[in-house]
mmCIF file of C-alpha atoms in Angstrom:
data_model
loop_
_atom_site.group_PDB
_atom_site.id
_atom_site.type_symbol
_atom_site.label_atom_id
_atom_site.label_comp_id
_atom_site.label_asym_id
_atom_site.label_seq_id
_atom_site.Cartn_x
_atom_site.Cartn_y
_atom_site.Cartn_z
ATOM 1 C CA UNK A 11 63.852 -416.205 96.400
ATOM 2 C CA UNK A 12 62.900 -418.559 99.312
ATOM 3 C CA UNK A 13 59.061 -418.701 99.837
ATOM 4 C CA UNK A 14 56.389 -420.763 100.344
ATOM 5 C CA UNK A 15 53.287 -421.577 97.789
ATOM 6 C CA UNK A 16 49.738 -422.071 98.463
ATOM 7 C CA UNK A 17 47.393 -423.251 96.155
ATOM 8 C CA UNK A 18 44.570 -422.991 95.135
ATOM 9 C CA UNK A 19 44.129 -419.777 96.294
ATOM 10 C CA UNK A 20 40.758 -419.863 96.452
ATOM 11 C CA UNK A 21 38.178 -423.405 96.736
ATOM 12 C CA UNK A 22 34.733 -424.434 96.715
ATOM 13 C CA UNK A 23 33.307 -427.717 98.386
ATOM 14 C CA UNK A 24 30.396 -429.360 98.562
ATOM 15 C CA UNK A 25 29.581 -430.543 102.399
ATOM 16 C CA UNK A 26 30.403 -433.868 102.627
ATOM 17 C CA UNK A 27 33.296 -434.091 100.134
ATOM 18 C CA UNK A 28 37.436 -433.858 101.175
ATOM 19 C CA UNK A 29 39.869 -431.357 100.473
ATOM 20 C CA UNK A 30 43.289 -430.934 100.050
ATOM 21 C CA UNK A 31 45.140 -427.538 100.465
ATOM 22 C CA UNK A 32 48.517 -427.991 99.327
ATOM 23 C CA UNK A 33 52.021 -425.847 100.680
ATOM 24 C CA UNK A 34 55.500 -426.242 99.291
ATOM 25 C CA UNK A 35 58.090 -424.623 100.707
ATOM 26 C CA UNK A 36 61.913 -423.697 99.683
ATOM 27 C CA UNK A 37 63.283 -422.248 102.845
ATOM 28 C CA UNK A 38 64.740 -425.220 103.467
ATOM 29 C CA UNK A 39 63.384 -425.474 107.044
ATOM 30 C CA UNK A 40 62.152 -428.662 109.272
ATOM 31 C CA UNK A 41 59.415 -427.205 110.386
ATOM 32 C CA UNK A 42 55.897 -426.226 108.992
ATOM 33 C CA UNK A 43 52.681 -425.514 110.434
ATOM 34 C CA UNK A 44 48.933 -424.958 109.295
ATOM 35 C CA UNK A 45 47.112 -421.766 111.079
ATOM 36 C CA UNK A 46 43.411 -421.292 109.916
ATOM 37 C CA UNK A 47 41.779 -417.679 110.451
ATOM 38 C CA UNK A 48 38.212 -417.339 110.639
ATOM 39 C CA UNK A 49 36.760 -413.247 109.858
ATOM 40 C CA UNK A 50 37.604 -411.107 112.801
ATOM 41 C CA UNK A 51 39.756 -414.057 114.603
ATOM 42 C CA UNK A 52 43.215 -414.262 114.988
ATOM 43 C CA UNK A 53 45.254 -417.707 113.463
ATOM 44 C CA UNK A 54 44.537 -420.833 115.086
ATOM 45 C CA UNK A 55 47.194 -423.880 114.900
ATOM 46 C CA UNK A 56 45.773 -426.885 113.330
ATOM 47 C CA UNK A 57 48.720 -428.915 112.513
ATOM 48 C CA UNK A 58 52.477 -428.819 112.787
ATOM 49 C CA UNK A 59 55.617 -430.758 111.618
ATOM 50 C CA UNK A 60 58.562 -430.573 113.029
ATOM 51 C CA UNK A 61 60.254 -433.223 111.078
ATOM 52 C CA UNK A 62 59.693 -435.037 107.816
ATOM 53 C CA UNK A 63 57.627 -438.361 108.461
ATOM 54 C CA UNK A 64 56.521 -436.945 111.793
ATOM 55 C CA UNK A 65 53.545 -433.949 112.635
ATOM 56 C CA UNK A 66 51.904 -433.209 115.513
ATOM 57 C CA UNK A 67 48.462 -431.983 116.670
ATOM 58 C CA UNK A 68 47.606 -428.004 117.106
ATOM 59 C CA UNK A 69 45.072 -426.321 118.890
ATOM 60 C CA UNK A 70 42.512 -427.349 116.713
ATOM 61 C CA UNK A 71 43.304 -430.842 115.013
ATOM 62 C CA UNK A 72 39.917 -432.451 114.405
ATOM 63 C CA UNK A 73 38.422 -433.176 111.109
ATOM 64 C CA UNK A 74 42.108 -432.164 109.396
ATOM 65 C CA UNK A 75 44.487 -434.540 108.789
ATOM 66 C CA UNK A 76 48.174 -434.203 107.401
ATOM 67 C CA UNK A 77 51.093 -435.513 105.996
ATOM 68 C CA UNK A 78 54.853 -435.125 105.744
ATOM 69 C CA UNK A 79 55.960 -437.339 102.955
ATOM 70 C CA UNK A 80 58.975 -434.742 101.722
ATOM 71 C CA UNK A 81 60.616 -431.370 103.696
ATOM 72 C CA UNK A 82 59.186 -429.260 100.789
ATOM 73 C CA UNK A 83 55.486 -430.156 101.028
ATOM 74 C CA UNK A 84 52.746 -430.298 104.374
ATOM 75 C CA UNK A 85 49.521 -430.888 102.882
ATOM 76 C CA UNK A 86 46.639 -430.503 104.518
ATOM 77 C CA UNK A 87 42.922 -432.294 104.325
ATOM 78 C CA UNK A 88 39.784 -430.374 105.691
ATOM 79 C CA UNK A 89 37.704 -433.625 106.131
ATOM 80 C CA UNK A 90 34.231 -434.023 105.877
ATOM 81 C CA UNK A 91 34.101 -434.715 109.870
ATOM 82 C CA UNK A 92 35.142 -430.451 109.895
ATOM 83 C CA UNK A 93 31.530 -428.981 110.803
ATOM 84 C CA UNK A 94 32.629 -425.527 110.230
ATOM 85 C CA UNK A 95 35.320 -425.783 107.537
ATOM 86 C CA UNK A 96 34.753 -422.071 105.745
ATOM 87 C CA UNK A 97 37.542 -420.700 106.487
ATOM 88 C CA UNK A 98 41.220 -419.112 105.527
ATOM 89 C CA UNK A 99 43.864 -421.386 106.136
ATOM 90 C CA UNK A 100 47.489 -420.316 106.311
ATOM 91 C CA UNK A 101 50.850 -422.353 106.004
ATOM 92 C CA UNK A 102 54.307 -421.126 107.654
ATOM 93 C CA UNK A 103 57.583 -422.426 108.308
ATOM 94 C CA UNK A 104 60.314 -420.501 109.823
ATOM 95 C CA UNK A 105 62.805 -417.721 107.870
ATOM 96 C CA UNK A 106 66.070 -417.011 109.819
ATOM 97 C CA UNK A 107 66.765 -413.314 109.722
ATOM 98 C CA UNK A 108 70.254 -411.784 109.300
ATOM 99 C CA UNK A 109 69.448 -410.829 112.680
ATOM 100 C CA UNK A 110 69.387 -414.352 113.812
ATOM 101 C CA UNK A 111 66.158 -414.542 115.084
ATOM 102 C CA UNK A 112 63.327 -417.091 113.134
ATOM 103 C CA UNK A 113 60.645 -415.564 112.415
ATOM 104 C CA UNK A 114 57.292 -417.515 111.000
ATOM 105 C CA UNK A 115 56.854 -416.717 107.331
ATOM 106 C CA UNK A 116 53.291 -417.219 106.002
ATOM 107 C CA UNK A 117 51.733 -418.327 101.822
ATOM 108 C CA UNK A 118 49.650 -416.176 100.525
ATOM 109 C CA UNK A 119 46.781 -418.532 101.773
ATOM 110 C CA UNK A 120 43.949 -420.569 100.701
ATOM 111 C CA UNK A 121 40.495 -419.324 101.200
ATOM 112 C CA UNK A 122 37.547 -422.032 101.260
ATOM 113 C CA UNK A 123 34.126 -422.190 101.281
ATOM 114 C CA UNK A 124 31.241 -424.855 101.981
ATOM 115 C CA UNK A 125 28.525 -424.483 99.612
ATOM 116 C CA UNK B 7 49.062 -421.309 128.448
ATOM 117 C CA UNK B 8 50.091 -418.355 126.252
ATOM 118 C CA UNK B 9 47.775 -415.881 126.107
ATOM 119 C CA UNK B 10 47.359 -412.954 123.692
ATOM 120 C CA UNK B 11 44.929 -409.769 124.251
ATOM 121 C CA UNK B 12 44.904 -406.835 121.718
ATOM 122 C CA UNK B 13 41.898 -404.738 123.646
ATOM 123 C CA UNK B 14 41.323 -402.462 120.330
ATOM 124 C CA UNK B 15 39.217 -404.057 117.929
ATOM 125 C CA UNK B 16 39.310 -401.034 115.035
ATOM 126 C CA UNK B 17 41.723 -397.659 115.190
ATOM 127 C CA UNK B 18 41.444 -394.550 113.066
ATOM 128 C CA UNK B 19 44.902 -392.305 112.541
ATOM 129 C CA UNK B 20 45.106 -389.368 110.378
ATOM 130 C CA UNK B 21 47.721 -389.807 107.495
ATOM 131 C CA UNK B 22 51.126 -388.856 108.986
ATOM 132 C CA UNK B 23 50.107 -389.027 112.488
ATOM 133 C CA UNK B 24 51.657 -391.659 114.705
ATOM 134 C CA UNK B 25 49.603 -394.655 116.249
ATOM 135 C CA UNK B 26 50.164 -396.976 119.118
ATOM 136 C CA UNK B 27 48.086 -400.450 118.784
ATOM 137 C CA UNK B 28 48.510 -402.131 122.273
ATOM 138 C CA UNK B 29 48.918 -405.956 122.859
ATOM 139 C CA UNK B 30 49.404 -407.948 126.596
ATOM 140 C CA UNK B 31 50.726 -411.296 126.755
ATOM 141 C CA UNK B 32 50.894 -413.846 129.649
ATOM 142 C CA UNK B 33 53.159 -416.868 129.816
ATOM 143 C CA UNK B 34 54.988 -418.235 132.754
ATOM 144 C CA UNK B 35 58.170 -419.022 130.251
ATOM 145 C CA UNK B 36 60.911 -416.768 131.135
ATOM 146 C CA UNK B 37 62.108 -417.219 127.437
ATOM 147 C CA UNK B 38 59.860 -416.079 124.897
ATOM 148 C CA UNK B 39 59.772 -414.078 121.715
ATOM 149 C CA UNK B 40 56.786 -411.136 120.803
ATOM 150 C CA UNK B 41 55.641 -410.646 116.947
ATOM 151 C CA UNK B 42 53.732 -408.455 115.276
ATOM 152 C CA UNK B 43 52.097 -409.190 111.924
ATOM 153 C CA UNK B 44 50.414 -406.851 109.256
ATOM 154 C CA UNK B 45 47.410 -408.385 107.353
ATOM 155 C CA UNK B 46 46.504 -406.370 104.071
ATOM 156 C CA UNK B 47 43.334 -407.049 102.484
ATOM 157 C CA UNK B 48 44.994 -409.794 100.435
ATOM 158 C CA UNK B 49 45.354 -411.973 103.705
ATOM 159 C CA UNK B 50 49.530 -412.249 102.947
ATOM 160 C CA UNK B 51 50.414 -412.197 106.811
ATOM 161 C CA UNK B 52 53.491 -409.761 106.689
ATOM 162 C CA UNK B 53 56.580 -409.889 109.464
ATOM 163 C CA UNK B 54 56.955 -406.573 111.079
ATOM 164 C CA UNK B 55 59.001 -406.816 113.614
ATOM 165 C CA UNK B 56 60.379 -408.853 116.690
ATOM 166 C CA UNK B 57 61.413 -409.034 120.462
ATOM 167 C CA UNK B 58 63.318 -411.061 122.403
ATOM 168 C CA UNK B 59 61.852 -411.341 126.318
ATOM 169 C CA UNK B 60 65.885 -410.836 126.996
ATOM 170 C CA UNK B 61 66.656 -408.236 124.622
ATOM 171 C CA UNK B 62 67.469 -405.021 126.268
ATOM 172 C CA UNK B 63 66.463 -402.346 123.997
ATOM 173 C CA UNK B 64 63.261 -401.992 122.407
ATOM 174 C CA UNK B 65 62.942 -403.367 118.615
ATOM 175 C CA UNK B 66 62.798 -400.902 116.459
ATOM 176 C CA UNK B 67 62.077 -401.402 112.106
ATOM 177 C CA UNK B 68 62.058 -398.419 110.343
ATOM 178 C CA UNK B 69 58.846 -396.950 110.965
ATOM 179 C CA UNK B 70 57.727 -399.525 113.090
ATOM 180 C CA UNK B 71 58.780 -399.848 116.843
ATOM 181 C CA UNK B 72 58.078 -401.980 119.815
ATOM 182 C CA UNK B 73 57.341 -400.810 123.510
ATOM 183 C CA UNK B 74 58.073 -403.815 125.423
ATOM 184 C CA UNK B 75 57.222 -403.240 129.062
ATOM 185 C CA UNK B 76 58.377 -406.536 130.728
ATOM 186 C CA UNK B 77 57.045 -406.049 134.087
ATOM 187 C CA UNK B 78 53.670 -405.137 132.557
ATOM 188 C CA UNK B 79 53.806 -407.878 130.243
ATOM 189 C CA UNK B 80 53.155 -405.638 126.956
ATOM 190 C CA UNK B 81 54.535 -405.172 123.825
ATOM 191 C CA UNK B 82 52.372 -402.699 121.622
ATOM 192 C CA UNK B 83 53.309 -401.405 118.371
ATOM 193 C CA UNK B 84 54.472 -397.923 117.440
ATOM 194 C CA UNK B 85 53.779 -396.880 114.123
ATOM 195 C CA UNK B 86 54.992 -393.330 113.112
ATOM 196 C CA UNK B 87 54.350 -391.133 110.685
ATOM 197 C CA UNK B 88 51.292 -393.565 109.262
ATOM 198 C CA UNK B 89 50.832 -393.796 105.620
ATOM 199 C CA UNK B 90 47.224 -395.195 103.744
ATOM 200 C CA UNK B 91 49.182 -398.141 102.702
ATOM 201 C CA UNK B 92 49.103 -398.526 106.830
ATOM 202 C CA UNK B 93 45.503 -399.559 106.618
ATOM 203 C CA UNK B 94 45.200 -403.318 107.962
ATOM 204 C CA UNK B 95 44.481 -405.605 110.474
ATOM 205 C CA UNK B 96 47.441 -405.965 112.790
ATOM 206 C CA UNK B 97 47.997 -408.907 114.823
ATOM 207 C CA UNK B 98 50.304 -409.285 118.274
ATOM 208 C CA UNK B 99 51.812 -413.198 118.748
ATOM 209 C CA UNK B 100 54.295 -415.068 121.291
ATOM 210 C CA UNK B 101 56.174 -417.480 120.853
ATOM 211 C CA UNK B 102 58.151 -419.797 123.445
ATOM 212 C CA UNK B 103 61.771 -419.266 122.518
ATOM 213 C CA UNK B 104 62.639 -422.209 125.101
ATOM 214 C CA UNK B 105 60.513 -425.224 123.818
ATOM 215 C CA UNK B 106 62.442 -425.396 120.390
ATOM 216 C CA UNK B 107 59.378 -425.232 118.532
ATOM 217 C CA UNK B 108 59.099 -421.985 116.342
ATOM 218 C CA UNK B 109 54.745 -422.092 116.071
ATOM 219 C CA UNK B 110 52.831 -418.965 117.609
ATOM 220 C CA UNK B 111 50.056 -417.760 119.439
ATOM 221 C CA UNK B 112 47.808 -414.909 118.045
ATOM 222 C CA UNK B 113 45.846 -412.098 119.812
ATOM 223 C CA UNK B 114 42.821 -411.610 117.160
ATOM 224 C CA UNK B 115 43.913 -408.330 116.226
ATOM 225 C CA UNK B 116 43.714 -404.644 115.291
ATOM 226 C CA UNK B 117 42.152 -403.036 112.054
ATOM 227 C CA UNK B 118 43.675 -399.976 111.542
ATOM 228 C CA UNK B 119 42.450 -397.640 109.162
ATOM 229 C CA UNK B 120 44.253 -394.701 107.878
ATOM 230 C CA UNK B 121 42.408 -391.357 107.049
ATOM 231 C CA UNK B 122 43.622 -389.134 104.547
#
């Protein structure tokens, strides 16, 4: 079954130190994007990749940074620069439905917190 | 700019009652696509269901449906006959079918809660 795979699930960090979230996907889309959710909020864009070797700002960009070595895998690094890095992030990349329309499908998601 | 507002922040329904959670939108794209996500406990974000801005008829899945009200720019979701596995947070999101990029904007959602 197509999906995409977060992990960890759930991480711990010590202010001051970096941290890599990692998503794989087999959908076999272009695209991929990082949302992060903080409690009560709605999803905020961080990061996006349209394209293998090329990614693209969100809404919220600083103190994350990104890569797109393969179409499978968009990690993502909460930096030490991110004040306020507790958060839920999310990873999606589009599903086309027998309907024909794409919809965004989301990991399970990776939950961290600052100590 | 996009723009999502879901004015409810929490909803009660009685078990087998139906429940409308509302949602608004503003965009000055004339091509755009409405979401809605469920959000269990886990924090999965699951797809419910989808409308075109040039679809004629509203969406319907199963138990889920869509009132889209173009000229009032809404969309809100229709859930009959609600079950406890209902209970969530419920988000409304837009996406601009004519920029070729598939990412999406979020209201900050609904929590539902269903009462036995």
């Amino acid at each position: 079954d197509g999906g995409i795979t977060q992990s960890p699930k759930y991480l711990f960090r010590k202010e001051g130190q970096n941290v890599t979230l990692s998503c794989e996907q087999n959908l076999n889309h272009d695209a991929m994007y990082w949302y992060r959710q903080d409690p009560g909020q709605g999803l905020r864009l961080i990061y996006y990749s349209q394209i293998v070797n090329d990614f693209q700002k969100g809404d919220i960009a600083e103190g994350y940074s990104v890569s797109r070595e393969k179409k499978e895998s968009f990690p993502l690094t909460v930096t030490s620069a991110q004040k306020n890095p507790t958060a839920f992030y999310l990873c999606a990349s589009p599903f086309g439905r027998d309907s024909g329309a794409n919809v965004l499908t989301f990991g399970a998601g990776s939950r961290l917190t600052v100590l | 700019a996009q723009k999502i507002t879901q004015t409810q922040p929490g909803m009660f329904v009685q078990e087998k009652e139906a429940v409308t959670l509302d949602c608004t939108y503003d965009t000055s794209d004339p091509s755009y696509g409405l979401f809605w996500y469920k959000q269990p406990s886990s924090g999965e974000m699951i797809f419910l269901i989808y409308q075109g801005s040039y679809d004629q008829q509203n969406a319907t899945e199963g138990r889920y449906s869509l009132n889209f009200q173009k000229a009032r720019k809404s969309a809100n979701l229709v859930i009959s006959a609600s079950q406890l596995g209902d209970s969530a947070m419920y988000f409304c999101a837009m996406r601009d079918t004519g920029a070729g990029s598939y990412q999406l904007t979020f209201g900050k959602g609904t929590k539902l809660s269903v009462i036995p």
